[in-house]
Amino acid sequence: DVKVTQSSRYLVKRTGEKVFLECVQDMDHENMFWYRQDPGLGLRLIYFSYDVKMKEKGDIPEGYSVSREKKERFSLILESASTNQTSMYLCASSLEAGEQFFGPGTRLTVL
Amino acid sequence: QKEVEQDPGPLSVPEGAIVSLNCTYSNSAFQYFMWYRQYSRKGPELLMYTYSSGNKEDGRFTAQVDKSSKYISLFIRDSQPSDSATYLCAMSAGNFNKFYFGSGTKLNVKP
């Protein structure tokens, strides 16, 4: 079974802090994704990566950056957290264009 | 116009009913189609994956893709209270491409 893990299930941070969200997948998938999910807005793509050190902006990259130094790990960085970044963050991975598997999510609250 | 349209529901059915969930899309390049189930405060779980047109069955679940009508469906037979969740459709055109998600349909199966 594909397993996608995220470093934290719940996280509380203060405005202005730098926040790191880590994601690890164990199935040697090329593609990895970061989404945020908000009520009424659905899943929105922040960034994705189709190879080590490669990244592509998604629909809402502003205020975020990513890092992919190893194939199995994809990190999302909030450079200076703001209250409007309070959300559920979901990491996913996929093999080519096929099935995409999600992690359990990180519920981030920015105070 | 959104790439993927999905009725948000909520949809409420009695236990044992047949449930039909649907999505329409506008991009004829989509070839990969997925259905996810998401319980409250959890990550989406991949239920069904289909490439191109046709039907796929897995236990009580059947996925149908009609590319000529740009319409996909998920049928749940003998629905159970444990099926109560939000169901998301997703699709992709191929490698190095994003996945596009519906907004999700909330299903409630009453005992």
mmCIF file of C-alpha atoms in Angstrom:
data_model
loop_
_atom_site.group_PDB
_atom_site.id
_atom_site.type_symbol
_atom_site.label_atom_id
_atom_site.label_comp_id
_atom_site.label_asym_id
_atom_site.label_seq_id
_atom_site.Cartn_x
_atom_site.Cartn_y
_atom_site.Cartn_z
ATOM 1 C CA ASP A 1 0.000 0.000 0.000
ATOM 2 C CA VAL A 2 1.148 3.515 -0.800
ATOM 3 C CA LYS A 3 1.803 5.501 2.276
ATOM 4 C CA VAL A 4 1.989 9.278 2.389
ATOM 5 C CA THR A 5 2.808 10.735 5.784
ATOM 6 C CA GLN A 6 2.748 14.301 6.988
ATOM 7 C CA SER A 7 4.831 15.559 9.883
ATOM 8 C CA SER A 8 1.982 16.937 11.997
ATOM 9 C CA ARG A 9 -1.780 16.420 12.207
ATOM 10 C CA TYR A 10 -2.390 19.683 14.049
ATOM 11 C CA LEU A 11 -0.204 22.775 14.216
ATOM 12 C CA VAL A 12 -0.709 26.171 15.859
ATOM 13 C CA LYS A 13 1.589 29.044 14.882
ATOM 14 C CA ARG A 14 1.723 32.783 15.368
ATOM 15 C CA THR A 15 1.504 35.441 12.663
ATOM 16 C CA GLY A 16 4.899 36.102 11.090
ATOM 17 C CA GLU A 17 6.431 32.751 12.015
ATOM 18 C CA LYS A 18 8.135 30.621 9.382
ATOM 19 C CA VAL A 19 6.336 27.303 9.131
ATOM 20 C CA PHE A 20 7.594 24.035 7.668
ATOM 21 C CA LEU A 21 5.231 21.240 6.648
ATOM 22 C CA GLU A 22 6.901 17.967 5.740
ATOM 23 C CA CYS A 23 5.580 15.186 3.543
ATOM 24 C CA VAL A 24 7.134 11.786 2.884
ATOM 25 C CA GLN A 25 5.978 9.056 0.492
ATOM 26 C CA ASP A 26 7.300 5.512 0.421
ATOM 27 C CA MET A 27 6.419 4.350 -3.109
ATOM 28 C CA ASP A 28 9.092 6.003 -5.253
ATOM 29 C CA HIS A 29 6.546 8.310 -6.926
ATOM 30 C CA GLU A 30 7.871 10.986 -9.252
ATOM 31 C CA ASN A 31 5.094 13.496 -8.653
ATOM 32 C CA MET A 32 4.265 15.189 -5.389
ATOM 33 C CA PHE A 33 1.701 17.892 -4.622
ATOM 34 C CA TRP A 34 0.669 20.342 -1.934
ATOM 35 C CA TYR A 35 -2.960 21.448 -1.647
ATOM 36 C CA ARG A 36 -4.968 23.439 0.797
ATOM 37 C CA GLN A 37 -8.602 22.672 1.471
ATOM 38 C CA ASP A 38 -11.066 25.238 2.750
ATOM 39 C CA PRO A 39 -14.849 24.986 3.217
ATOM 40 C CA GLY A 40 -16.650 26.174 0.106
ATOM 41 C CA LEU A 41 -13.420 26.485 -1.890
ATOM 42 C CA GLY A 42 -12.514 22.822 -2.279
ATOM 43 C CA LEU A 43 -8.988 21.616 -2.957
ATOM 44 C CA ARG A 44 -6.621 24.215 -4.342
ATOM 45 C CA LEU A 45 -3.177 23.376 -5.679
ATOM 46 C CA ILE A 46 -0.312 25.339 -4.146
ATOM 47 C CA TYR A 47 2.740 23.713 -5.752
ATOM 48 C CA PHE A 48 3.677 20.458 -7.378
ATOM 49 C CA SER A 49 6.911 18.719 -8.284
ATOM 50 C CA TYR A 50 7.522 16.081 -10.938
ATOM 51 C CA ASP A 51 11.150 15.392 -10.072
ATOM 52 C CA VAL A 52 13.801 16.110 -7.486
ATOM 53 C CA LYS A 53 14.644 19.819 -7.365
ATOM 54 C CA MET A 54 11.847 20.545 -9.874
ATOM 55 C CA LYS A 55 8.791 22.556 -8.883
ATOM 56 C CA GLU A 56 5.837 24.134 -10.588
ATOM 57 C CA LYS A 57 3.460 26.772 -9.249
ATOM 58 C CA GLY A 58 -0.100 25.742 -8.794
ATOM 59 C CA ASP A 59 -3.127 27.993 -8.544
ATOM 60 C CA ILE A 60 -2.299 29.759 -5.280
ATOM 61 C CA PRO A 61 1.499 29.844 -4.724
ATOM 62 C CA GLU A 62 1.653 33.317 -3.145
ATOM 63 C CA GLY A 63 3.067 33.238 0.369
ATOM 64 C CA TYR A 64 4.393 29.691 -0.027
ATOM 65 C CA SER A 65 7.551 28.022 -1.225
ATOM 66 C CA VAL A 66 8.554 24.377 -1.575
ATOM 67 C CA SER A 67 11.618 22.210 -1.436
ATOM 68 C CA ARG A 68 12.271 18.788 -2.928
ATOM 69 C CA GLU A 69 15.823 17.676 -2.199
ATOM 70 C CA LYS A 70 15.019 13.951 -2.166
ATOM 71 C CA LYS A 71 12.516 12.027 -4.249
ATOM 72 C CA GLU A 72 10.501 10.840 -1.251
ATOM 73 C CA ARG A 73 10.244 14.181 0.566
ATOM 74 C CA PHE A 74 8.378 17.363 -0.380
ATOM 75 C CA SER A 75 8.297 20.293 2.014
ATOM 76 C CA LEU A 76 5.940 23.245 2.064
ATOM 77 C CA ILE A 77 7.216 26.467 3.622
ATOM 78 C CA LEU A 78 5.126 29.388 4.774
ATOM 79 C CA GLU A 79 7.669 32.184 4.731
ATOM 80 C CA SER A 80 5.736 34.459 7.113
ATOM 81 C CA ALA A 81 2.525 32.872 8.317
ATOM 82 C CA SER A 82 -0.649 34.944 8.175
ATOM 83 C CA THR A 83 -4.119 34.287 9.559
ATOM 84 C CA ASN A 84 -5.523 33.730 6.052
ATOM 85 C CA GLN A 85 -3.233 30.697 5.768
ATOM 86 C CA THR A 86 -5.209 28.904 8.452
ATOM 87 C CA SER A 87 -6.365 25.813 6.578
ATOM 88 C CA MET A 88 -6.135 22.071 6.084
ATOM 89 C CA TYR A 89 -2.960 21.254 4.131
ATOM 90 C CA LEU A 90 -2.866 18.053 2.131
ATOM 91 C CA CYS A 91 0.139 16.424 0.538
ATOM 92 C CA ALA A 92 -0.246 13.894 -2.276
ATOM 93 C CA SER A 93 1.928 11.790 -4.543
ATOM 94 C CA SER A 94 1.347 10.001 -7.832
ATOM 95 C CA LEU A 95 3.104 7.786 -10.308
ATOM 96 C CA GLU A 96 3.043 9.631 -13.641
ATOM 97 C CA ALA A 97 -0.524 10.735 -14.353
ATOM 98 C CA GLY A 98 -2.212 7.917 -12.562
ATOM 99 C CA GLU A 99 -3.687 7.508 -9.136
ATOM 100 C CA GLN A 100 -2.933 10.260 -6.676
ATOM 101 C CA PHE A 101 -2.632 9.290 -3.031
ATOM 102 C CA PHE A 102 -3.122 11.699 -0.172
ATOM 103 C CA GLY A 103 -1.639 12.016 3.270
ATOM 104 C CA PRO A 104 -3.790 12.459 6.392
ATOM 105 C CA GLY A 105 -3.541 16.260 6.284
ATOM 106 C CA THR A 106 -2.181 18.947 8.605
ATOM 107 C CA ARG A 107 -4.683 21.302 10.162
ATOM 108 C CA LEU A 108 -2.786 24.573 10.585
ATOM 109 C CA THR A 109 -4.081 27.425 12.708
ATOM 110 C CA VAL A 110 -2.309 30.779 12.533
ATOM 111 C CA LEU A 111 -3.090 33.091 15.446
ATOM 112 C CA GLN B 1 -16.529 28.000 -16.227
ATOM 113 C CA LYS B 2 -14.893 25.552 -13.840
ATOM 114 C CA GLU B 3 -12.942 22.654 -15.311
ATOM 115 C CA VAL B 4 -14.922 20.180 -13.177
ATOM 116 C CA GLU B 5 -18.464 20.624 -11.872
ATOM 117 C CA GLN B 6 -19.902 18.573 -9.031
ATOM 118 C CA ASP B 7 -23.159 19.002 -7.146
ATOM 119 C CA PRO B 8 -22.223 19.784 -3.525
ATOM 120 C CA GLY B 9 -25.313 18.158 -2.050
ATOM 121 C CA PRO B 10 -25.883 17.328 0.690
ATOM 122 C CA LEU B 11 -27.422 14.071 -0.436
ATOM 123 C CA SER B 12 -29.370 12.137 2.172
ATOM 124 C CA VAL B 13 -30.478 8.528 1.524
ATOM 125 C CA PRO B 14 -31.780 5.622 3.635
ATOM 126 C CA GLU B 15 -29.518 2.671 4.347
ATOM 127 C CA GLY B 16 -29.570 0.135 1.507
ATOM 128 C CA ALA B 17 -30.315 2.692 -1.219
ATOM 129 C CA ILE B 18 -28.386 2.966 -4.467
ATOM 130 C CA VAL B 19 -26.457 6.215 -4.585
ATOM 131 C CA SER B 20 -25.461 8.008 -7.782
ATOM 132 C CA LEU B 21 -22.796 10.698 -7.671
ATOM 133 C CA ASN B 22 -21.824 12.645 -10.769
ATOM 134 C CA CYS B 23 -19.331 15.089 -12.232
ATOM 135 C CA THR B 24 -19.164 16.904 -15.542
ATOM 136 C CA TYR B 25 -16.061 18.386 -17.091
ATOM 137 C CA SER B 26 -15.131 20.638 -19.969
ATOM 138 C CA ASN B 27 -11.607 19.561 -20.991
ATOM 139 C CA SER B 28 -11.700 16.801 -23.601
ATOM 140 C CA ALA B 29 -8.015 16.048 -22.911
ATOM 141 C CA PHE B 30 -8.806 14.432 -19.536
ATOM 142 C CA GLN B 31 -8.009 10.715 -19.636
ATOM 143 C CA TYR B 32 -7.548 9.713 -15.994
ATOM 144 C CA PHE B 33 -10.540 9.771 -13.661
ATOM 145 C CA MET B 34 -10.655 9.194 -9.929
ATOM 146 C CA TRP B 35 -13.155 9.122 -7.087
ATOM 147 C CA TYR B 36 -12.129 9.866 -3.527
ATOM 148 C CA ARG B 37 -13.938 9.465 -0.219
ATOM 149 C CA GLN B 38 -13.137 11.934 2.520
ATOM 150 C CA TYR B 39 -14.282 11.594 6.102
ATOM 151 C CA SER B 40 -14.454 14.699 8.241
ATOM 152 C CA ARG B 41 -11.019 16.063 9.183
ATOM 153 C CA LYS B 42 -9.195 13.316 7.284
ATOM 154 C CA GLY B 43 -7.297 13.178 3.983
ATOM 155 C CA PRO B 44 -9.086 11.963 0.829
ATOM 156 C CA GLU B 45 -8.917 8.217 0.263
ATOM 157 C CA LEU B 46 -8.723 6.906 -3.305
ATOM 158 C CA LEU B 47 -11.779 4.751 -4.052
ATOM 159 C CA MET B 48 -11.765 4.214 -7.803
ATOM 160 C CA TYR B 49 -9.381 4.932 -10.660
ATOM 161 C CA THR B 50 -10.290 4.672 -14.341
ATOM 162 C CA TYR B 51 -8.323 5.311 -17.473
ATOM 163 C CA SER B 52 -10.306 6.568 -20.486
ATOM 164 C CA SER B 53 -13.924 5.479 -21.010
ATOM 165 C CA GLY B 54 -15.844 2.543 -19.622
ATOM 166 C CA ASN B 55 -16.950 0.996 -16.367
ATOM 167 C CA LYS B 56 -15.032 -0.308 -13.392
ATOM 168 C CA GLU B 57 -16.494 -2.253 -10.499
ATOM 169 C CA ASP B 58 -15.060 -2.850 -7.045
ATOM 170 C CA GLY B 59 -17.370 -4.449 -4.521
ATOM 171 C CA ARG B 60 -20.331 -2.143 -3.946
ATOM 172 C CA PHE B 61 -18.775 0.644 -6.007
ATOM 173 C CA THR B 62 -19.015 1.169 -9.776
ATOM 174 C CA ALA B 63 -17.323 3.986 -11.660
ATOM 175 C CA GLN B 64 -18.487 4.994 -15.130
ATOM 176 C CA VAL B 65 -16.817 7.334 -17.592
ATOM 177 C CA ASP B 66 -18.580 8.704 -20.681
ATOM 178 C CA LYS B 67 -16.002 10.788 -22.520
ATOM 179 C CA SER B 68 -18.386 11.652 -25.352
ATOM 180 C CA SER B 69 -20.657 13.413 -22.838
ATOM 181 C CA LYS B 70 -17.800 14.533 -20.552
ATOM 182 C CA TYR B 71 -19.607 12.914 -17.644
ATOM 183 C CA ILE B 72 -18.443 10.555 -14.906
ATOM 184 C CA SER B 73 -20.445 8.743 -12.251
ATOM 185 C CA LEU B 74 -19.910 6.754 -9.081
ATOM 186 C CA PHE B 75 -22.608 4.302 -8.006
ATOM 187 C CA ILE B 76 -22.770 2.875 -4.501
ATOM 188 C CA ARG B 77 -24.983 -0.171 -4.049
ATOM 189 C CA ASP B 78 -26.498 -1.206 -0.720
ATOM 190 C CA SER B 79 -25.309 2.013 0.896
ATOM 191 C CA GLN B 80 -24.236 1.863 4.551
ATOM 192 C CA PRO B 81 -24.039 4.524 7.279
ATOM 193 C CA SER B 82 -20.249 4.109 7.067
ATOM 194 C CA ASP B 83 -20.447 5.463 3.496
ATOM 195 C CA SER B 84 -21.435 8.847 4.941
ATOM 196 C CA ALA B 85 -18.639 11.142 3.779
ATOM 197 C CA THR B 86 -17.776 13.705 1.141
ATOM 198 C CA TYR B 87 -17.035 12.247 -2.287
ATOM 199 C CA LEU B 88 -14.643 14.055 -4.602
ATOM 200 C CA CYS B 89 -14.140 13.428 -8.284
ATOM 201 C CA ALA B 90 -10.772 14.190 -9.873
ATOM 202 C CA MET B 91 -9.282 14.030 -13.329
ATOM 203 C CA SER B 92 -6.071 14.621 -15.225
ATOM 204 C CA ALA B 93 -4.925 14.945 -18.818
ATOM 205 C CA GLY B 94 -1.658 13.076 -18.381
ATOM 206 C CA ASN B 95 1.847 13.282 -17.030
ATOM 207 C CA PHE B 96 3.269 16.644 -15.976
ATOM 208 C CA ASN B 97 -0.295 17.842 -15.703
ATOM 209 C CA LYS B 98 -2.314 18.931 -12.751
ATOM 210 C CA PHE B 99 -5.205 17.051 -11.268
ATOM 211 C CA TYR B 100 -8.540 18.854 -11.299
ATOM 212 C CA PHE B 101 -11.019 18.248 -8.501
ATOM 213 C CA GLY B 102 -14.730 18.672 -8.109
ATOM 214 C CA SER B 103 -15.931 20.566 -5.057
ATOM 215 C CA GLY B 104 -17.210 17.361 -3.436
ATOM 216 C CA THR B 105 -20.669 15.925 -2.713
ATOM 217 C CA LYS B 106 -21.580 15.358 0.923
ATOM 218 C CA LEU B 107 -23.440 12.068 1.382
ATOM 219 C CA ASN B 108 -25.416 11.080 4.460
ATOM 220 C CA VAL B 109 -26.703 7.500 4.717
ATOM 221 C CA LYS B 110 -29.361 7.241 7.415
ATOM 222 C CA PRO B 111 -29.691 3.994 9.412
#
